[in-house]
Structure formats: structure tokens, C-alpha cells
Amino acid sequence: MQLQILSFDLCRLELRTRLPFRYGIATMTRVPHLFARLRVAVDGRECVGTAADLLPPKWFTKNPVTPPDEEIAPMLRVIQHAFRLAVGLRGPSVFALWRELYAAQSAWGAEAKLPPLLVHFGTSLVERALIEAVGRATGTTFAGMLRANSLGLELGEIHPALKDAVPADFLPPAPLPQVIARHTVGLADPLTDDDIQLDERLDDGLPQSLVACIRAYGLHHFKIKILGDPARDTGRLVRLAALLQQHAPTDFAFTLDGNEQFTSFEQFREFWESVTARADLRDFFRHLLFVEQPLHRDAALQPEAGDALREWPTRPPLIIDESDATPGDLPLALRLGYDGTSHKNCKGIFKGVAHACLLARLQREEPARRHVMSGEDLCNVGPVALLQDLAVMAALGIRSVERNGHHYHAGLSQFPPAMQRQVLAQHPDLYQPGARGWPTLRIADGKIELDTINRAPLGVGFEVDLSACVPVAEAGG
């Protein structure tokens, strides 16, 4: 196969959340949604691939000083730079082009003194659009391309321990037909209908409180965000435990998201031991799956963290998320004592695939130790980003996937009618017309069906109508 990247264009829509999404130091009430379209020559035939994502403030940098609105321009800068670098690239495989782009974008980011997680947000969007273009050109699904390794992925280039291995050695023989929707309980979310003030009640046909969401969607997996304030977190956990034990199925499970709110493992351990020792939380914590990123990224991978973990043999399963910025971060985290990492497409598909393969290999070698590859989310929504993310989760075999975009956004109501019609026509198992007519995500018995996702090139399966989106102005590099 011979590939050449020909051109690109970027456009955006401005979205508002239906209720505030508070995560860590940020509260999201409005956010730009970016679409990227890439034109690629595949063996001389021009094809189009699309990618999309939110531009979420305070996730890629977690800088408490910068105003949220001032974080949009740096995201657009790295995205535009990656796409400009990509134009003209030629190679025999998607991975070969990605590797060249990753190296060039890394060098530019280091010179510009930008954090790698932010720098490669741009790389990930090129990667997604390129994979979709090749899938459309060849009529192959993402899972099919992984199994055949037609993307040319050289796992040993990312993790030397996987030299001479291919994805099919470690990944499921077929993508998952469904995933469990792990519902985020944001820091500002109402837990019961009685918590909602009259002037804050929504009239959009969707459940608003946690208890209402459990009833509407049959939820049984949850992700609970904490503040790093022991008194407030403890009181909130006690209340959540009572509500989940009353309203959720008896086999419910949850994860705890530390949101980088702790400065050291000593501090986190003190909090952990205080809450798990409580009689009113002891049974609740038996439902825990893992804890995500309790330490700030500046401290999470330092030697001191490893020292603290070695001194804490009874610790819960721990994974990194924001600290997973470069391919070497997961192996370092595992050496320090973490149990795994998360996947989300904004951190990179090839990196995520290699991580999943590495963890699967280690699980075979160390069956007594649990190795975790989780699926996480940051308010991800369709008609492109969510679908591509689910396609990757299914191919990697990640069963419990944090999904929250459908809760913090009113379905696809803010997207142009042409996009809404395309999604409903192509993915009737994933979306349904809601009470107000616009598409809403189908979740039944706490699960999301993926049949049409798995049959489409990287989840989407149609060329998205972007005619109503606003072109992104060119920015300097």
C-alpha cells in the first residue's frame, strides 16, 4: 500500500452543556467541538477521513492559573501544526506515516516547551482521520485492520518488549459486541431529583439526577470523581454509597477518579485508609474496580511515588491517566507499582493499542497480578468522536467504558440537522430519536450496543456533512 496525505481542513461548533460538568479544577459549561477532515491518496485513489473531539480546558495542562478561554488557542495551535506537518507525508503504511509525524511533532513541541499530552492531541487527530480514510478506501473495519495488521503497526517501536509481536497476538479475535457504560458522577452533579433547584430543572426529556439516570439507563457501573478534600469527599462517598446500594443493581461496580487532587501517596493513603475503615463504607468499597490518577502528573511518576507504593502492599488497584503522555510512561508507571493505564483516543490510538498489548502480555506472564486497561472519557459526544472511540474500545476488548457525553450534552441536539439524520440512518442501534426529536444515545441495562460501530471503518461509516460548521482560522506555528 502506498499512502500520501494531500490536504486537510478544520472546522468547529460551539457547544453548551445541559448541566455543569465539574472535573478536578475545572467546570465545563461550554466547549468548542472540532472536526478535522483529511484527504489521503491510497494507492493513487483519493479518500477522505474525518476525526473530531472536544477542546476541553484544564485537561491537557491542569494549570490552575490560566483562564479556561485562553487554553483553546494552544490546543488549536498544536492541532494545526500537526496537520500542516502531515500534508505531503508519504509511506507504505499508516503506522509509517504516524511514526514520522510523531517524531516531527515531538521535536517541535519540545522546542516550544509544550507538554507532550497537549502536543500529541494534534497527532492523535491526524492519526484518527488517516486510519478512517484507509478503512474507507479498503472497505475494512478498525478491528479487521488490527487483526490483519494492515495498518503496519510495529509494536516493538513503541514498547521494545513487544518486538516481533503483532496486535493479533494479544487482542480479542473479534471486537466486543457491546460495552458497559460506566456513568460519571461529576463533582457538581445532583444525586437525587430533590437536589435540583426548581430554576435548574431541565425540560429536555433526559434524566438529570444520578438516581434518575440509573432508572432510565439501567446503570450498574459508575465513575466517582473526588476533590482531594477529605471531609467533603467522605461525606459525599457516604451518601453515594447509600444511594447506589439502594437504587443500583446488587452487582454494581465503580471506579474512583482522583483528578490529580493529591500531592503524594502518603496523603492519598491517609485518605484511603480513613474512608475504607468506616463501617458505612466497608461494603461499598468491595465494589471498587480501581482508582484513577490520584496524584498530580508532576508527582505521579516520580521516584518518591514508587517508594510510597512499595511501602503500601495493601493499596487498591491504581492506574495513570493524565500521566500517560508518552509511550514510555506506562512502562515507568508499572515499574513504580501502578497497575495500568487508560485509553482514550485523544491520547493516541497506536499508543493505546501498544499499551493494551503490553498489559495483556504482562498478564500472561504475571497472572497473580492484575493489569488494568480501562476506557475513559471526557464528555465525548458523536457524531464522530464517540463512535471512533467506541470502535477502538471494542477492538481492544475494554468492557467497562466511562461514557458521560450523553449526560452532559443534550444528545446531538446542538449538531446540524444533516449530521443528526446521518447518525440516525447509519447507527439505529446506537442512537434513537429522543423525546424532543434529536438523537439520543441508546443505553439499555447499562450497556451500549456496537453492531453498526463494528461494521464501519473506525466506527463512523459515512462522510460527515460539515457544511454548517465554522472553518477554523489559520494560526501561527
Coordinates of C-alpha atoms in Angstrom, one line a residue, residues 432-440:
Q432 CA -32.6 6.8 18.8
P433 CA -34.8 9.9 18.3
G434 CA -35.4 11.3 21.8
A435 CA -38.5 12.9 23.3
R436 CA -37.6 16.2 21.6
G437 CA -36.8 14.6 18.2
W438 CA -33.0 14.8 18.2
P439 CA -30.8 11.7 18.5
T440 CA -30.0 10.4 22.0

